[in-house]
Amino acid sequence: MSLVLMLSWTLPYHANAKTISNDYVTGNINKQESETVFIDGTSYTYDYSYENNHRVIYVTNNNDNSVEKVSYNENTSTIYYNDEVIGTLEKGNDIKFDNLEYSPNSTWKNIGSGSKYVSWARGITAAAVAAVIAIPLASLNAVGVIAAMGTAALGVIAAGAIGGTVKYTLQMYTIPNSAPLYRYVWSFRASTGDNYGSYISHI
């Protein structure tokens, strides 16, 4: 099942939309995907890969060529920043896909929902925080998080929080003779108690 990241709304940044397949999520990726985004006037490139049971995101600041590495070990639910352990992804509440048939009165239908806590160390950039928040949202990458939350909110979160809870519902819309559409309805509650969302992100 292919899930397409569609950045179709007007936002204060520029990005290259990519087609991300579920193979990436399950670790069967055989090539690297890449996205570029502007955050506060700085160009960042996100390179996604899968290495030794780790989902890996390299965040390159194209202004000074510095690189941050965010990775997630799926076996241990451990999050790394520049190869140092910075936190974990709380297990549980994974979405399971149901087989839903098309009906003439089809609308967005809930497939499943979940709530997961992610944590990180103080001092990481807003660009890296976006990558961490994206971890529970399979097939919604860092650029999708930036698109929904905006750079100002991510800057505040990076400056003051050390984690937070991602709550999400995955929805599907069936279309006759076409592939179904998917989207997340999600929100983020920072460790500071501040709430962000809800957001709708198509995937």
mmCIF file of C-alpha atoms in Angstrom:
data_model
loop_
_atom_site.group_PDB
_atom_site.id
_atom_site.type_symbol
_atom_site.label_atom_id
_atom_site.label_comp_id
_atom_site.label_asym_id
_atom_site.label_seq_id
_atom_site.Cartn_x
_atom_site.Cartn_y
_atom_site.Cartn_z
ATOM 1 C CA MET A 1 0.000 0.000 0.000
ATOM 2 C CA SER A 2 1.484 3.286 -1.041
ATOM 3 C CA LEU A 3 0.783 6.349 1.044
ATOM 4 C CA VAL A 4 1.330 9.715 -0.628
ATOM 5 C CA LEU A 5 2.455 12.774 1.296
ATOM 6 C CA MET A 6 0.406 15.632 -0.134
ATOM 7 C CA LEU A 7 1.431 19.138 0.845
ATOM 8 C CA SER A 8 -1.510 20.888 -0.723
ATOM 9 C CA TRP A 9 -2.143 23.788 1.635
ATOM 10 C CA THR A 10 -0.544 27.225 1.845
ATOM 11 C CA LEU A 11 2.281 27.341 4.380
ATOM 12 C CA PRO A 12 5.199 29.611 5.314
ATOM 13 C CA TYR A 13 7.802 27.255 3.873
ATOM 14 C CA HIS A 14 8.736 25.480 0.667
ATOM 15 C CA ALA A 15 9.146 21.734 0.329
ATOM 16 C CA ASN A 16 9.458 19.025 -2.263
ATOM 17 C CA ALA A 17 6.597 16.568 -1.816
ATOM 18 C CA LYS A 18 7.629 12.925 -2.002
ATOM 19 C CA THR A 19 5.834 9.639 -2.411
ATOM 20 C CA ILE A 20 6.623 7.563 0.678
ATOM 21 C CA SER A 21 5.666 3.902 0.552
ATOM 22 C CA ASN A 22 4.770 1.714 3.508
ATOM 23 C CA ASP A 23 7.991 -0.199 2.714
ATOM 24 C CA TYR A 24 9.849 2.707 4.289
ATOM 25 C CA VAL A 25 7.846 2.369 7.477
ATOM 26 C CA THR A 26 8.364 -1.375 7.759
ATOM 27 C CA GLY A 27 12.061 -1.283 7.010
ATOM 28 C CA ASN A 28 12.115 -2.536 3.435
ATOM 29 C CA ILE A 29 13.384 0.688 1.915
ATOM 30 C CA ASN A 30 16.060 0.124 -0.701
ATOM 31 C CA LYS A 31 16.877 3.703 -1.533
ATOM 32 C CA GLN A 32 17.086 7.017 0.250
ATOM 33 C CA GLU A 33 14.305 9.581 0.153
ATOM 34 C CA SER A 34 15.011 13.279 0.483
ATOM 35 C CA GLU A 35 13.037 16.465 1.231
ATOM 36 C CA THR A 36 14.099 20.101 1.503
ATOM 37 C CA VAL A 37 12.399 22.758 3.619
ATOM 38 C CA PHE A 38 13.079 26.349 4.734
ATOM 39 C CA ILE A 39 12.948 27.079 8.475
ATOM 40 C CA ASP A 40 13.413 30.716 9.492
ATOM 41 C CA GLY A 41 15.277 31.452 6.280
ATOM 42 C CA THR A 42 17.583 28.449 6.544
ATOM 43 C CA SER A 43 17.397 25.603 4.048
ATOM 44 C CA TYR A 44 17.369 22.109 5.572
ATOM 45 C CA THR A 45 17.489 18.805 3.747
ATOM 46 C CA TYR A 46 16.007 15.698 5.347
ATOM 47 C CA ASP A 47 17.460 12.424 4.065
ATOM 48 C CA TYR A 48 15.561 9.307 5.133
ATOM 49 C CA SER A 49 17.022 5.820 5.179
ATOM 50 C CA TYR A 50 16.830 2.515 7.021
ATOM 51 C CA GLU A 51 19.993 1.104 8.569
ATOM 52 C CA ASN A 52 20.303 -1.964 10.816
ATOM 53 C CA ASN A 53 16.756 -1.837 12.225
ATOM 54 C CA HIS A 54 17.025 1.947 12.602
ATOM 55 C CA ARG A 55 14.886 4.501 10.829
ATOM 56 C CA VAL A 56 17.453 7.231 10.190
ATOM 57 C CA ILE A 57 16.946 10.897 9.350
ATOM 58 C CA TYR A 58 19.912 13.096 8.471
ATOM 59 C CA VAL A 59 19.069 16.797 8.883
ATOM 60 C CA THR A 60 21.514 18.950 6.908
ATOM 61 C CA ASN A 61 21.696 22.710 7.401
ATOM 62 C CA ASN A 62 22.425 23.779 3.841
ATOM 63 C CA ASN A 63 23.675 27.195 4.979
ATOM 64 C CA ASP A 64 26.615 25.889 7.017
ATOM 65 C CA ASN A 65 26.606 22.175 5.958
ATOM 66 C CA SER A 66 26.205 20.985 9.563
ATOM 67 C CA VAL A 67 24.401 17.665 9.953
ATOM 68 C CA GLU A 68 22.169 16.349 12.724
ATOM 69 C CA LYS A 69 21.293 12.666 12.838
ATOM 70 C CA VAL A 70 18.028 11.453 14.335
ATOM 71 C CA SER A 71 17.449 7.715 14.417
ATOM 72 C CA TYR A 72 14.935 5.327 15.894
ATOM 73 C CA ASN A 73 15.592 1.700 16.826
ATOM 74 C CA GLU A 74 12.351 -0.137 16.171
ATOM 75 C CA ASN A 75 13.368 -3.136 18.298
ATOM 76 C CA THR A 76 14.065 -1.156 21.476
ATOM 77 C CA SER A 77 11.881 1.947 20.798
ATOM 78 C CA THR A 78 14.988 4.061 21.461
ATOM 79 C CA ILE A 79 15.531 7.498 19.898
ATOM 80 C CA TYR A 80 19.086 8.663 19.138
ATOM 81 C CA TYR A 81 20.469 12.097 18.363
ATOM 82 C CA ASN A 82 23.926 12.087 16.750
ATOM 83 C CA ASP A 83 24.237 8.433 17.888
ATOM 84 C CA GLU A 84 23.579 9.297 21.547
ATOM 85 C CA VAL A 85 20.443 8.018 23.293
ATOM 86 C CA ILE A 86 18.115 10.949 23.936
ATOM 87 C CA GLY A 87 14.793 9.291 24.605
ATOM 88 C CA THR A 88 12.250 6.644 23.811
ATOM 89 C CA LEU A 89 8.992 6.112 22.008
ATOM 90 C CA GLU A 90 6.339 4.783 24.340
ATOM 91 C CA LYS A 91 5.043 1.430 23.102
ATOM 92 C CA GLY A 92 1.406 0.601 22.589
ATOM 93 C CA ASN A 93 -1.619 1.834 20.701
ATOM 94 C CA ASP A 94 -0.307 0.962 17.244
ATOM 95 C CA ILE A 95 -2.731 1.433 14.386
ATOM 96 C CA LYS A 96 -4.028 -1.731 12.747
ATOM 97 C CA PHE A 97 -5.469 -1.420 9.274
ATOM 98 C CA ASP A 98 -8.992 -2.752 8.729
ATOM 99 C CA ASN A 99 -10.479 -3.766 5.389
ATOM 100 C CA LEU A 100 -13.126 -1.157 4.656
ATOM 101 C CA GLU A 101 -15.274 -1.469 1.554
ATOM 102 C CA TYR A 102 -16.558 1.441 -0.510
ATOM 103 C CA SER A 103 -20.145 2.584 -0.089
ATOM 104 C CA PRO A 104 -21.981 5.284 -2.094
ATOM 105 C CA ASN A 105 -22.125 7.496 1.001
ATOM 106 C CA SER A 106 -18.471 7.062 1.798
ATOM 107 C CA THR A 107 -16.814 9.601 4.072
ATOM 108 C CA TRP A 108 -13.572 9.728 6.014
ATOM 109 C CA LYS A 109 -13.662 6.680 8.263
ATOM 110 C CA ASN A 110 -11.517 6.058 11.305
ATOM 111 C CA ILE A 111 -9.149 3.123 10.845
ATOM 112 C CA GLY A 112 -7.520 3.384 14.237
ATOM 113 C CA SER A 113 -6.065 5.749 16.769
ATOM 114 C CA GLY A 114 -3.229 5.925 19.239
ATOM 115 C CA SER A 115 -1.309 8.029 21.709
ATOM 116 C CA LYS A 116 2.471 7.842 22.151
ATOM 117 C CA TYR A 117 4.964 9.797 24.217
ATOM 118 C CA VAL A 118 8.280 10.781 22.632
ATOM 119 C CA SER A 119 11.187 12.383 24.477
ATOM 120 C CA TRP A 120 14.440 14.075 23.591
ATOM 121 C CA ALA A 121 17.381 15.875 25.184
ATOM 122 C CA ARG A 122 17.525 19.622 25.666
ATOM 123 C CA GLY A 123 19.375 21.636 23.074
ATOM 124 C CA ILE A 124 18.338 19.942 19.847
ATOM 125 C CA THR A 125 17.121 22.174 17.039
ATOM 126 C CA ALA A 126 13.558 22.728 15.878
ATOM 127 C CA ALA A 127 14.469 20.875 12.676
ATOM 128 C CA ALA A 128 15.465 17.805 14.702
ATOM 129 C CA VAL A 129 12.409 18.067 16.973
ATOM 130 C CA ALA A 130 10.190 17.847 13.879
ATOM 131 C CA ALA A 131 11.928 14.586 12.979
ATOM 132 C CA VAL A 132 11.343 13.162 16.468
ATOM 133 C CA ILE A 133 7.658 14.131 16.564
ATOM 134 C CA ALA A 134 7.210 12.424 13.180
ATOM 135 C CA ILE A 135 8.393 9.049 14.513
ATOM 136 C CA PRO A 136 4.967 7.854 15.773
ATOM 137 C CA LEU A 137 3.240 9.094 12.612
ATOM 138 C CA ALA A 138 4.223 6.438 10.100
ATOM 139 C CA SER A 139 4.515 7.820 6.538
ATOM 140 C CA LEU A 140 4.248 11.422 7.753
ATOM 141 C CA ASN A 141 7.823 12.653 7.704
ATOM 142 C CA ALA A 142 9.425 15.677 9.324
ATOM 143 C CA VAL A 143 8.326 18.037 6.566
ATOM 144 C CA GLY A 144 4.711 16.990 7.150
ATOM 145 C CA VAL A 145 5.090 17.867 10.837
ATOM 146 C CA ILE A 146 6.568 21.252 9.922
ATOM 147 C CA ALA A 147 3.728 21.824 7.460
ATOM 148 C CA ALA A 148 1.131 21.208 10.156
ATOM 149 C CA MET A 149 2.713 22.818 13.225
ATOM 150 C CA GLY A 150 4.657 25.673 11.676
ATOM 151 C CA THR A 151 8.202 26.719 12.438
ATOM 152 C CA ALA A 152 7.294 29.145 15.222
ATOM 153 C CA ALA A 153 5.592 26.456 17.303
ATOM 154 C CA LEU A 154 8.436 24.012 16.752
ATOM 155 C CA GLY A 155 10.930 26.658 17.860
ATOM 156 C CA VAL A 156 9.015 27.166 21.108
ATOM 157 C CA ILE A 157 8.811 23.409 21.682
ATOM 158 C CA ALA A 158 12.526 22.906 21.012
ATOM 159 C CA ALA A 159 13.428 25.715 23.412
ATOM 160 C CA GLY A 160 11.248 24.667 26.310
ATOM 161 C CA ALA A 161 10.165 21.037 26.138
ATOM 162 C CA ILE A 162 11.931 17.697 26.425
ATOM 163 C CA GLY A 163 9.199 15.604 24.883
ATOM 164 C CA GLY A 164 5.483 15.275 24.538
ATOM 165 C CA THR A 165 2.537 13.102 23.601
ATOM 166 C CA VAL A 166 1.441 12.600 20.005
ATOM 167 C CA LYS A 167 -2.232 11.671 19.755
ATOM 168 C CA TYR A 168 -3.462 10.522 16.371
ATOM 169 C CA THR A 169 -6.334 9.020 14.443
ATOM 170 C CA LEU A 170 -5.766 7.512 11.005
ATOM 171 C CA GLN A 171 -8.646 7.944 8.574
ATOM 172 C CA MET A 172 -9.364 6.489 5.138
ATOM 173 C CA TYR A 173 -11.556 7.748 2.323
ATOM 174 C CA THR A 174 -12.573 5.220 -0.313
ATOM 175 C CA ILE A 175 -13.116 6.192 -3.922
ATOM 176 C CA PRO A 176 -14.569 3.838 -6.560
ATOM 177 C CA ASN A 177 -11.987 2.531 -9.030
ATOM 178 C CA SER A 178 -9.217 4.462 -7.289
ATOM 179 C CA ALA A 179 -6.746 3.929 -4.510
ATOM 180 C CA PRO A 180 -8.062 5.026 -1.105
ATOM 181 C CA LEU A 181 -6.916 8.279 0.465
ATOM 182 C CA TYR A 182 -5.420 8.457 3.956
ATOM 183 C CA ARG A 183 -4.929 11.213 6.487
ATOM 184 C CA TYR A 184 -3.970 11.729 10.106
ATOM 185 C CA VAL A 185 -5.937 13.872 12.525
ATOM 186 C CA TRP A 186 -3.375 14.490 15.244
ATOM 187 C CA SER A 187 -2.215 16.748 18.028
ATOM 188 C CA PHE A 188 0.811 17.249 20.262
ATOM 189 C CA ARG A 189 0.929 17.980 23.996
ATOM 190 C CA ALA A 190 4.376 19.178 25.052
ATOM 191 C CA SER A 191 6.001 18.239 28.355
ATOM 192 C CA THR A 192 5.402 21.865 29.381
ATOM 193 C CA GLY A 193 1.642 21.247 29.210
ATOM 194 C CA ASP A 194 1.126 23.318 26.053
ATOM 195 C CA ASN A 195 -1.212 21.841 23.450
ATOM 196 C CA TYR A 196 -0.784 22.061 19.680
ATOM 197 C CA GLY A 197 -3.413 21.001 17.155
ATOM 198 C CA SER A 198 -5.519 19.287 16.101
ATOM 199 C CA TYR A 199 -3.978 19.040 12.652
ATOM 200 C CA ILE A 200 -5.085 17.243 9.503
ATOM 201 C CA SER A 201 -2.192 15.797 7.490
ATOM 202 C CA HIS A 202 -2.773 13.859 4.292
ATOM 203 C CA ILE A 203 -0.396 10.967 3.638
#
